[in-house]
Coordinates of C-alpha atoms in Angstrom, one line a residue:
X1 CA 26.5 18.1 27.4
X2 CA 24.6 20.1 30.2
X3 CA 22.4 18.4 32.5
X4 CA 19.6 21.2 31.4
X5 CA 19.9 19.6 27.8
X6 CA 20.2 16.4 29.2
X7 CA 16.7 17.0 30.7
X8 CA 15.2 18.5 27.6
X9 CA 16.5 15.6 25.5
X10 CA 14.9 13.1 27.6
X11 CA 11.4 15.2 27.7
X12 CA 11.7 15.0 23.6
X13 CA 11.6 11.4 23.7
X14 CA 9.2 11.1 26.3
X15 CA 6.9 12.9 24.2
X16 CA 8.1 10.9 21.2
X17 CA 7.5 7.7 22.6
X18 CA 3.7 9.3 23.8
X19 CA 2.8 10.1 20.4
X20 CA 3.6 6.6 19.0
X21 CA 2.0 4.5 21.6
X22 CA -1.3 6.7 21.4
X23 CA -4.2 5.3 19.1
X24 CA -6.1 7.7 16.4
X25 CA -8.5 7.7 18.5
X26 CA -6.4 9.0 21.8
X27 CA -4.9 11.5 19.6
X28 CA -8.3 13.1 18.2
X29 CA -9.6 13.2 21.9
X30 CA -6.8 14.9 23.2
X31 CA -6.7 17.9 20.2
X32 CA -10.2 18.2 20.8
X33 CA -10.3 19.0 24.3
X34 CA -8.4 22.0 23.1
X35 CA -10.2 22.8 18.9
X36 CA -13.6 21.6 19.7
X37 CA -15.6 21.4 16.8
X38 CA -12.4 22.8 14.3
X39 CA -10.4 19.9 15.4
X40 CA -8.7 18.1 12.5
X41 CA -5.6 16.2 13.2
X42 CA -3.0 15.2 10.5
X43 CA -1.3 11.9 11.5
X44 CA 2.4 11.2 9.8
X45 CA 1.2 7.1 9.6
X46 CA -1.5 5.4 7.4
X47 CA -4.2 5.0 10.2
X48 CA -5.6 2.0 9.2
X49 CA -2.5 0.0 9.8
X50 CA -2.2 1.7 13.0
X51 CA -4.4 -0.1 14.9
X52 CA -4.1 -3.8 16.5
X53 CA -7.0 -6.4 16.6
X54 CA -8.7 -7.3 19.5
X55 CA -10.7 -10.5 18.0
X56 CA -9.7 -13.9 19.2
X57 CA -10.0 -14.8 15.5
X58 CA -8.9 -11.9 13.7
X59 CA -10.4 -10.7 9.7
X60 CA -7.2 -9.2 7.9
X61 CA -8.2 -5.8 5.6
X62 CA -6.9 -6.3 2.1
X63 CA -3.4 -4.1 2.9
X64 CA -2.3 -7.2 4.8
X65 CA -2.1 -9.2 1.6
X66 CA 0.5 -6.5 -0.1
X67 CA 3.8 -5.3 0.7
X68 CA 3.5 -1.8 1.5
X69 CA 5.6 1.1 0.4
X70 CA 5.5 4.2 2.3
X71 CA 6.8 6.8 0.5
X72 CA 7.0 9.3 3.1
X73 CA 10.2 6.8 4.5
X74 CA 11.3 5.7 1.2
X75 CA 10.9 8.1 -1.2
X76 CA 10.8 6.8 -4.9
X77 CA 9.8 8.3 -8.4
X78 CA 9.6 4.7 -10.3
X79 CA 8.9 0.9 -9.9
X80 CA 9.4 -1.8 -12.3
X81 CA 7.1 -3.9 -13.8
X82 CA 7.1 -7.1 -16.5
X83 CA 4.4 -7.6 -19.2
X84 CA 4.5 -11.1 -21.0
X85 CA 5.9 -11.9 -24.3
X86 CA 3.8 -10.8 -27.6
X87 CA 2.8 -13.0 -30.4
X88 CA 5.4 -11.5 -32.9
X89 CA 8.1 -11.6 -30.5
X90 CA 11.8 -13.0 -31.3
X91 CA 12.5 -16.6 -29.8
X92 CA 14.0 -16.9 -26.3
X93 CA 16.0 -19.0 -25.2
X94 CA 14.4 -21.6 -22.9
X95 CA 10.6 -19.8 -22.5
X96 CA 9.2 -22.8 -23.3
X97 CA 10.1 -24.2 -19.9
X98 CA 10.4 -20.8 -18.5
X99 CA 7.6 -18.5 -19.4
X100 CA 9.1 -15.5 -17.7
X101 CA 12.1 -15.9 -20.0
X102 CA 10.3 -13.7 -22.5
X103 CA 8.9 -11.1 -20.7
X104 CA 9.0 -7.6 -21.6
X105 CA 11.1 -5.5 -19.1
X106 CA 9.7 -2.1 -18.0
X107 CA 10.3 1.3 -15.9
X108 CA 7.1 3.5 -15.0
X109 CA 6.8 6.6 -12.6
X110 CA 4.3 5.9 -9.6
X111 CA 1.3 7.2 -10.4
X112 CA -1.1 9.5 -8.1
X113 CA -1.9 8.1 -5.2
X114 CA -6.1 8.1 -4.5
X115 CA -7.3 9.6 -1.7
X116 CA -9.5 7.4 0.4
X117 CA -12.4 8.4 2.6
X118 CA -14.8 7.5 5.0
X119 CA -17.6 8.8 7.3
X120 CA -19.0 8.6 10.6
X121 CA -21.8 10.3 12.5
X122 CA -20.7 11.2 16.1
X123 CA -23.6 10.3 18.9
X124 CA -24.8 13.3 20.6
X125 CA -22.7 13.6 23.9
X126 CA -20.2 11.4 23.2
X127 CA -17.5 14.0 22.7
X128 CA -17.8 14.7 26.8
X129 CA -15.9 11.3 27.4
X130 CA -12.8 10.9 25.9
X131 CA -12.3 7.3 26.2
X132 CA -15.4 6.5 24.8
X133 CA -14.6 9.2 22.0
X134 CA -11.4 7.6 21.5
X135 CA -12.9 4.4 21.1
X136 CA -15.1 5.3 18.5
X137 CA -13.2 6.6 16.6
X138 CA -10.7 3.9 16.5
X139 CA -13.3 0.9 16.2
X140 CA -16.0 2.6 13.9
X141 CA -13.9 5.7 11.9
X142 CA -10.7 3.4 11.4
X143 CA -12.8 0.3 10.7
X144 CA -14.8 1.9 8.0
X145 CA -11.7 3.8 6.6
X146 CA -10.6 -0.1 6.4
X147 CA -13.3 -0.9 4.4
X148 CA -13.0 1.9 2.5
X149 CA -9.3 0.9 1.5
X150 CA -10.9 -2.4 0.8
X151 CA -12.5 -0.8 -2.0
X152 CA -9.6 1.3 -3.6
X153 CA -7.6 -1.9 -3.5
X154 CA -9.9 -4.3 -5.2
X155 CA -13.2 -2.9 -6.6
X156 CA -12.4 1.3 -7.4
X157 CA -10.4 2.9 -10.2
X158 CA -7.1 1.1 -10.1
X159 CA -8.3 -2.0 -8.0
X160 CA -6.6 -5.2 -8.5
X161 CA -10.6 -6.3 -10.0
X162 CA -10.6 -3.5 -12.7
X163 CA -6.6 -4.5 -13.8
X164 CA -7.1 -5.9 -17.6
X165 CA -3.4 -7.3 -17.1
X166 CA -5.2 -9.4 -14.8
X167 CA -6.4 -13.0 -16.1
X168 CA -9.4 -14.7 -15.7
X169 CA -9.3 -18.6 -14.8
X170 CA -12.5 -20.6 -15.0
X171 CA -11.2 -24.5 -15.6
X172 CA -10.2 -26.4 -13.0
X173 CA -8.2 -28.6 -15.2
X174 CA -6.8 -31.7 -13.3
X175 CA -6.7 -29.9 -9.7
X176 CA -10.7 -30.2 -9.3
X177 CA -10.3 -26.2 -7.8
X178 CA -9.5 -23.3 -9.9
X179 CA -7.8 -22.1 -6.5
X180 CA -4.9 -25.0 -7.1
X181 CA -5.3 -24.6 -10.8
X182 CA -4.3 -20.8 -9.9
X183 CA -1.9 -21.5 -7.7
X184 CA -0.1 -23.8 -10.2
X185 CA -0.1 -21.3 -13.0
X186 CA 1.5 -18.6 -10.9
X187 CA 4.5 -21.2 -10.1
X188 CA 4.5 -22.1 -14.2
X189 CA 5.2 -18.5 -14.0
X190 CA 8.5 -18.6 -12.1
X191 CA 6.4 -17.5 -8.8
X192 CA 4.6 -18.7 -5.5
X193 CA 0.5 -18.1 -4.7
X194 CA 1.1 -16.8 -0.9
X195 CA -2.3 -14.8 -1.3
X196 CA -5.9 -15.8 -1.7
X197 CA -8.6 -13.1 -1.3
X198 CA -12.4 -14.4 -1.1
X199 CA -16.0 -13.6 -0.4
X200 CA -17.0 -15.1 3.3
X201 CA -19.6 -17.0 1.6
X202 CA -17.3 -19.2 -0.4
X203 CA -14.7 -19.1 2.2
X204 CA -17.2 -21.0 4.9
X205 CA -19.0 -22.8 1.7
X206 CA -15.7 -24.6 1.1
X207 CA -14.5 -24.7 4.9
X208 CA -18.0 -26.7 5.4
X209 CA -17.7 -28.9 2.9
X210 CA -14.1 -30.2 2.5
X211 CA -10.5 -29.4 3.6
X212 CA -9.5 -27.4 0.5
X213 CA -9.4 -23.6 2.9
X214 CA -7.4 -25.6 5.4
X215 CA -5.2 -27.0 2.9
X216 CA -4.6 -23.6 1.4
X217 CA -3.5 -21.7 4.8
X218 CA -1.5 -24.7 5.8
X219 CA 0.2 -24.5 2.1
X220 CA 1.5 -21.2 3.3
X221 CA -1.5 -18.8 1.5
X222 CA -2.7 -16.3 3.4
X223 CA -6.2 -15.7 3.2
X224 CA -8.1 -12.4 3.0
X225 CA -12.0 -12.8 3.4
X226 CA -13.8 -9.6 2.1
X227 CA -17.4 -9.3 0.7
X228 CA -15.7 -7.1 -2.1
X229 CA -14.9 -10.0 -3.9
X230 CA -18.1 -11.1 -5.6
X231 CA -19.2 -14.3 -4.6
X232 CA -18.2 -17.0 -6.6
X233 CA -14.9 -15.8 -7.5
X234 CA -11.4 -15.1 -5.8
X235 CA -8.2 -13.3 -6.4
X236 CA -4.7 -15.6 -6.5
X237 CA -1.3 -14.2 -6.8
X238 CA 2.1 -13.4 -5.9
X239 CA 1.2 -10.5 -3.6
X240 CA 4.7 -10.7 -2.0
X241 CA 7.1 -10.7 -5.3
X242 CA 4.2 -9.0 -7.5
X243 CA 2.2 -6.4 -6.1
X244 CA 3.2 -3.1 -3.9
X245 CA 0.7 -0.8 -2.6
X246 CA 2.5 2.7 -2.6
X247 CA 1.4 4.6 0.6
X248 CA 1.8 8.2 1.4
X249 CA 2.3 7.4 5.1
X250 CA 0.0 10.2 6.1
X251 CA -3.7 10.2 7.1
X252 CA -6.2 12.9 8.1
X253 CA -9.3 13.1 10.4
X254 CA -11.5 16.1 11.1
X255 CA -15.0 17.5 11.5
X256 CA -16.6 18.3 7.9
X257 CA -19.5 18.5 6.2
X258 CA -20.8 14.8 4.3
X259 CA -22.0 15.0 0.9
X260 CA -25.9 14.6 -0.2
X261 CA -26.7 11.4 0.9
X262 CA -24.1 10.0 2.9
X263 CA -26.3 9.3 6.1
X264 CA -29.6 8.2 6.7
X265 CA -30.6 11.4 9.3
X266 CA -28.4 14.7 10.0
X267 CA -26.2 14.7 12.8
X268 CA -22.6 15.6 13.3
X269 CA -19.9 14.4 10.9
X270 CA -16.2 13.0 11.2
X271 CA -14.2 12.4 8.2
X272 CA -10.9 10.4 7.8
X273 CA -8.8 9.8 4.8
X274 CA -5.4 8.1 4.0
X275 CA -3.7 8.1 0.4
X276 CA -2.4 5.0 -1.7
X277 CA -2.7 3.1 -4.9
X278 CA -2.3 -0.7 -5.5
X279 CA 0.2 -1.6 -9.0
X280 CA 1.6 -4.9 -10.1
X281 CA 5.2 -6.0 -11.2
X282 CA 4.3 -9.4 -12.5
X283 CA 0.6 -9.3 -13.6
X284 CA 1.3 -12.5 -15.2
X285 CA 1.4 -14.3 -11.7
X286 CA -2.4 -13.0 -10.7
X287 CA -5.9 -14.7 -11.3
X288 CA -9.4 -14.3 -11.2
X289 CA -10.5 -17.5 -10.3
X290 CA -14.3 -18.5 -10.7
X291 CA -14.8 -20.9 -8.2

């Protein structure tokens, strides 16, 4: 190899190693000193797991719960998925001790990702400092994009809250929480609780007034807080063996125009968006819990 390509091989990866240590943020700034207004930047990563807290006590978005497929990296047409046994159904052999014995085996093409969205209005001026553009857009465009994801994932069309497969657990039985009643059922199941996701009311209601939260964590359940969740309930599961949330691995941000109604005054706009869709494999190892 020439000592020419030698040179424009390391410049490659100089550049390469730029791009992925710069934020969203950094990125936008830079394009923008150059588009102005027409800047609109097209990232090959899902944004909103592109960006690190800087909270001593961190609050992890919904995403964090699931294991992610991005299917710009692994490109698949199908997942699999069980549904549990129906009332007419053969006997099989040892389902009474192992429910998952008898459930129905199944093979179904991903279906269309949604496209996620969220808005912010840009202060006059700030555009002229890059940092401070940067930093907007990273802490108040990403952030809200987070919450935005919150949504598709729990509360929108396809959200783990709008699943019918989904069951709904209201007795505590002998546990004295539906959260360990929950977490019980799943293992009946043949699986392991290693998510909780819960409204910050109940989550500092029960951390204030017992050691059922610490218990939880220290059990090995990670714990989502999100006021998505209506209060007084919770989502259980098997978010590691049971759920995937299939990710386009691409995201966009760029000056546009808000619908009707978006903002309280008019002012300058910035859109971002990323694409995904939340399914389950084992629906049977998932509760509602009222709490």
């Amino acid at each position: 190899m020439q000592r020419t390509d030698v040179i424009k091989r390391t410049i490659a990866e100089v550049v390469e190693d730029r791009k992925k240590q710069l934020s969203p943020g950094q990125v936008f700034a830079d394009a923008f000193a150059e588009r102005r207004f027409d800047t609109r930047v097209e990232y090959d990563v899902t944004i909103t797991d592109s960006l690190t807290s800087s909270r001593r006590k961190p609050r992890y978005p919904s995403r964090n719960v699931l294991k992610v497929v991005d299917l710009s990296r692994n490109p698949q047409e199908f997942y699999w998925h069980e549904s549990p046994a129906l009332p007419n159904d053969p006997a099989v052999d040892g389902a009474d001790l192992r429910r998952e014995a008898a459930n129905h085996f199944h093979r179904s093409p991903i279906p269309p990702l949604f496209t996620t969205k969220a808005w912010v209005q840009v202060p006059d001026g700030l555009w002229n400092d890059p940092t401070s553009f940067a930093e907007f857009i990273n802490y108040r465009l990403v952030v809200r994009l987070a919450t935005a994801e919150n949504v598709t994932i729990l509360r929108g069309e396809g959200g783990l809250l709008t699943m019918p497969d989904i069951a709904r657990l209201t007795d505590p039985g002998p546990f004295g929480s539906t959260i360990l009643s929950a977490c019980n059922e799943v293992e009946q199941n043949g699986s392991t609780a290693d998510g909780l996701i819960i409204n910050p009311a109940d989550y500092y209601r029960l951390l204030g007034s017992g050691t059922l939260m610490r218990d939880v964590e220290e059990n090995g359940v990670f714990i989502v807080r999100t006021r998505l969740v209506d209060p007084g309930t919770a989502i259980v599961g098997d978010f590691g063996h049971g759920a995937l949330l299939f990710d386009a691995g691409r995201s966009m941000i760029g000056f546009a125009e808000p619908p009707p109604g978006t903002f309280a005054e008019p002012g300058l706009a910035l859109t971002a968006e990323i694409y995904e869709r939340v399914v389950l494999n084992l629906p049977t190892c998932f509760f509602v819990v009222s709490l």
